[in-house]
């Protein structure tokens, strides 16, 4: 169990937004969805991915010499990477004196992750906090995720997963056997629009949400990203609230999450500017209006979180 290997791209300590109390959030690589608004696009693929910060690059050319694939050139005083040729082996990262290059993602073991998160055990105990697996999505690495969760459970640490729920029920059920709380994402209620915006339909996701509540009876916290012009119509919001209320229970807590532009900077550093979207984050007044809609279904609602 401790030797089970996987890929992560961040461990965030002292988090207060991914479940109750003070938590440590482990961000895993890999995701079954391709949301066009993704705020962690570096998490979508399993392997480590190269980030490039052009503001730090001095154009010294050391990365050009270090790259075995000859994928880097100097253009207009900055290094440019041919991503089709790049194998992201990290040699250019190691040699860069200005730290303009970094690899997002590292191979590790469940035991090493547990050793890291267990250092905050006192904070968990004093705040009723714990460990949350996020990503990406923990369902993309089910064995690795389950091993981390088992180790935490054995140590008496509260566990949570943040998931879109897009996995075969057998896989999801086995993972959730080691979980105390599920943070579940709802992107859109229309199957066709869900497919258009995320790459997959929502039937499996909604069906799994029902099974988690009815078969496993696990506490669930619903998360709804708000993207103006895409999923914030009154019709979709009411359908989302109605589904949560009738299938998860009207005592369910809902976090409505305003879109923010973190992903834009990341696409720049992945040198994929064509994937940057032009969506304006919702204003405070609009978020309050959305909050009222969910309140009307007897749901407990928080903005952000």
XYZ file of C-alpha atoms in Angstrom:
305
model
C 0.000 0.000 0.000
C 2.728 2.498 0.942
C 4.662 1.653 -2.219
C 1.751 2.349 -4.572
C 3.000 4.891 -7.082
C 1.247 7.849 -8.632
C 1.682 11.399 -9.894
C 0.867 14.593 -8.016
C 1.488 18.238 -8.868
C 1.012 19.992 -5.539
C 0.441 19.484 -1.824
C -1.223 22.520 -0.296
C -0.969 22.798 3.480
C -3.261 24.843 5.728
C -6.157 24.826 3.266
C -9.550 26.017 4.524
C -11.566 25.623 1.321
C -11.595 21.874 0.650
C -13.641 20.540 3.544
C -14.033 21.230 7.255
C -11.273 22.573 9.482
C -7.640 23.047 8.538
C -6.743 20.592 5.795
C -3.960 19.488 3.526
C -5.060 19.182 -0.098
C -3.206 16.761 -2.346
C -3.572 17.595 -6.045
C -3.317 14.531 -8.277
C -2.633 14.449 -11.999
C -5.164 13.105 -14.483
C -8.819 13.940 -15.134
C -11.595 12.289 -17.174
C -13.036 15.717 -18.096
C -11.704 18.497 -20.298
C -13.590 21.534 -18.999
C -12.754 24.509 -21.211
C -12.629 26.733 -18.116
C -10.277 24.416 -16.202
C -8.313 26.313 -13.577
C -5.706 23.550 -13.251
C -5.075 22.590 -16.898
C -1.683 21.171 -15.933
C -3.601 18.481 -14.048
C -5.398 17.006 -17.041
C -2.610 14.719 -18.244
C -0.866 12.130 -16.090
C 2.750 12.971 -16.858
C 4.683 16.008 -15.566
C 4.251 19.052 -17.813
C 6.614 21.923 -18.550
C 5.755 25.411 -17.312
C 7.565 28.401 -18.819
C 7.604 31.846 -17.204
C 8.633 34.232 -19.957
C 9.045 37.139 -17.563
C 11.934 35.353 -15.877
C 13.668 34.170 -19.027
C 16.901 36.043 -19.803
C 17.524 34.301 -23.112
C 20.847 32.889 -21.913
C 20.480 29.805 -24.113
C 21.539 27.216 -21.543
C 18.238 25.389 -22.000
C 18.925 25.158 -25.738
C 22.187 23.349 -25.061
C 20.625 21.079 -22.421
C 17.629 19.874 -24.448
C 18.347 16.395 -25.931
C 15.386 16.717 -28.314
C 16.602 20.076 -29.713
C 13.135 21.416 -29.014
C 14.214 24.855 -27.738
C 15.307 27.933 -29.685
C 15.979 31.551 -28.764
C 13.584 33.975 -30.438
C 13.369 37.701 -29.756
C 15.532 37.316 -26.670
C 13.437 34.550 -25.084
C 13.510 30.776 -25.248
C 10.728 29.096 -27.205
C 9.842 25.415 -26.926
C 8.493 23.213 -29.686
C 6.009 21.291 -27.580
C 5.608 18.573 -30.201
C 9.283 17.665 -29.894
C 9.604 18.242 -26.144
C 9.647 15.083 -23.990
C 9.433 17.120 -20.761
C 12.344 15.281 -19.177
C 13.276 18.307 -17.062
C 16.857 18.811 -18.210
C 16.095 22.389 -19.216
C 14.525 22.943 -15.796
C 17.632 21.770 -13.980
C 19.941 24.040 -15.982
C 17.867 27.254 -16.015
C 19.625 29.860 -13.814
C 16.608 32.204 -13.664
C 14.095 29.456 -12.767
C 11.976 30.363 -15.766
C 11.248 26.677 -16.333
C 9.572 24.200 -13.997
C 7.933 20.787 -14.176
C 4.391 20.539 -12.849
C 4.073 17.007 -11.589
C 6.198 14.462 -9.798
C 6.135 10.704 -9.403
C 5.862 9.612 -5.812
C 4.461 6.918 -3.525
C 1.418 6.851 -1.268
C 3.767 6.428 1.672
C 5.691 9.589 0.842
C 2.475 11.568 0.430
C 1.208 10.268 3.769
C 4.475 11.186 5.459
C 4.068 14.751 4.174
C 0.403 15.220 5.140
C 0.771 13.521 8.526
C 3.146 16.287 9.649
C 0.020 18.447 10.111
C -1.756 15.920 12.331
C -1.928 18.343 15.260
C -3.682 20.946 13.108
C -6.240 18.377 11.947
C -6.974 17.318 15.502
C -7.346 20.862 16.833
C -9.578 22.086 13.994
C -11.549 18.941 13.054
C -9.738 19.069 9.737
C -8.024 16.437 7.633
C -6.766 15.510 4.174
C -8.537 16.157 0.866
C -7.605 14.593 -2.469
C -8.238 16.858 -5.448
C -6.717 17.367 -8.843
C -7.274 16.707 -11.624
C -9.501 14.097 -10.111
C -8.715 11.287 -7.643
C -10.776 8.863 -9.768
C -8.131 9.074 -12.488
C -5.617 7.290 -10.196
C -7.947 5.103 -8.093
C -5.361 2.696 -6.631
C -2.950 5.485 -5.701
C -5.775 7.594 -4.244
C -7.184 4.668 -2.261
C -3.760 3.875 -0.805
C -3.308 7.459 0.445
C -6.807 7.478 1.916
C -6.284 4.124 3.669
C -3.088 5.345 5.294
C -4.824 8.492 6.488
C -7.820 6.567 7.802
C -5.568 4.171 9.730
C -3.960 7.210 11.366
C -7.337 8.615 12.370
C -7.209 11.477 9.842
C -10.510 12.711 8.368
C -10.544 12.123 4.601
C -12.327 13.836 1.728
C -12.215 13.700 -2.059
C -13.114 16.424 -4.534
C -14.413 14.660 -7.631
C -16.504 15.089 -10.765
C -17.713 11.503 -10.262
C -16.977 10.451 -13.825
C -15.904 6.830 -13.309
C -17.415 3.365 -13.378
C -19.412 2.792 -10.216
C -17.242 -0.148 -9.167
C -14.125 2.031 -9.303
C -15.740 4.981 -7.556
C -17.318 2.815 -4.856
C -14.019 1.126 -3.974
C -12.348 4.515 -3.701
C -15.056 6.018 -1.520
C -14.882 3.156 0.990
C -12.015 5.106 2.562
C -13.674 8.544 2.540
C -15.512 10.522 5.224
C -16.763 13.341 2.969
C -17.379 13.754 -0.768
C -17.045 17.141 -2.474
C -19.015 16.608 -5.670
C -18.930 18.863 -8.733
C -21.972 19.764 -10.836
C -21.060 21.533 -14.091
C -24.319 21.588 -16.103
C -27.614 19.709 -16.066
C -28.071 19.446 -19.840
C -26.293 16.305 -21.140
C -25.517 17.840 -24.532
C -24.146 21.096 -23.135
C -22.209 19.170 -20.496
C -20.562 17.199 -23.292
C -19.879 20.385 -25.251
C -18.268 22.132 -22.278
C -16.420 19.234 -20.619
C -15.968 16.553 -23.276
C -18.323 14.026 -21.648
C -22.044 13.759 -20.953
C -23.379 13.994 -17.404
C -25.548 10.853 -17.149
C -22.899 8.777 -15.390
C -21.976 11.688 -13.116
C -25.561 12.283 -11.982
C -26.228 8.561 -11.583
C -23.130 8.169 -9.420
C -24.183 11.113 -7.259
C -27.446 9.345 -6.481
C -25.658 6.076 -5.671
C -23.167 7.750 -3.347
C -25.995 9.198 -1.296
C -28.366 6.219 -1.392
C -26.034 3.208 -1.345
C -23.087 4.553 0.625
C -24.946 7.223 2.618
C -21.827 9.377 2.645
C -21.978 13.062 3.584
C -21.765 15.153 0.412
C -20.965 18.770 -0.267
C -22.085 19.993 -3.688
C -19.867 22.335 -5.683
C -21.198 24.368 -8.598
C -18.811 26.497 -10.696
C -20.477 29.628 -12.057
C -19.521 30.638 -15.602
C -21.519 33.606 -16.925
C -23.092 32.827 -20.273
C -22.566 29.088 -19.971
C -24.203 27.565 -16.897
C -25.674 30.510 -14.995
C -29.112 30.619 -16.621
C -32.014 30.571 -14.176
C -33.287 27.382 -15.808
C -30.015 25.477 -15.342
C -29.488 26.759 -11.814
C -32.976 25.700 -10.774
C -32.498 22.267 -12.342
C -29.184 21.900 -10.511
C -30.694 22.950 -7.189
C -33.696 20.654 -7.697
C -31.450 17.676 -8.446
C -29.318 18.292 -5.364
C -32.321 18.824 -3.112
C -34.256 15.761 -4.284
C -31.347 13.319 -4.631
C -28.799 14.426 -2.043
C -31.238 15.899 0.468
C -32.307 19.465 1.135
C -29.892 19.583 4.057
C -26.985 19.403 1.614
C -24.529 22.285 1.659
C -23.809 23.871 -1.729
C -20.751 25.937 -2.571
C -21.272 28.164 -5.612
C -17.835 28.943 -7.024
C -17.341 32.075 -9.142
C -15.104 31.570 -12.145
C -11.694 33.161 -11.782
C -8.822 33.558 -14.210
C -6.143 31.399 -12.617
C -6.224 29.011 -15.578
C -5.368 31.784 -18.043
C -1.905 32.291 -16.556
C -1.336 28.544 -16.555
C -2.202 28.190 -20.251
C 0.324 30.957 -20.937
C 2.984 29.020 -19.054
C 2.040 25.863 -20.936
C 2.516 27.946 -24.108
C -1.034 27.216 -25.231
C -2.527 30.741 -25.419
C -5.153 29.577 -27.918
C -6.935 27.781 -25.069
C -7.442 30.935 -23.013
C -11.134 31.814 -22.837
C -12.746 35.236 -22.555
C -15.202 34.787 -19.692
C -15.857 37.585 -17.237
C -15.994 36.396 -13.616
C -19.469 36.895 -12.105
C -19.937 39.972 -9.941
C -20.925 39.937 -6.274
C -24.507 40.964 -7.033
C -24.958 38.136 -9.533
C -23.554 35.594 -7.067
C -26.025 36.794 -4.431
C -28.870 36.320 -6.925
C -27.691 32.767 -7.591
C -27.469 32.132 -3.863
C -31.155 33.067 -3.518
C -32.103 30.494 -6.175
C -30.407 27.669 -4.275
C -31.825 28.928 -0.977
C -35.322 28.610 -2.450
C -34.783 24.830 -2.554
C -34.013 24.747 1.188
C -30.308 24.250 0.549
C -27.515 25.712 2.673
C -25.471 27.879 0.313
C -22.019 29.467 0.539
C -20.288 31.636 -2.046
C -16.785 30.287 -2.620
C -15.163 27.556 -0.593
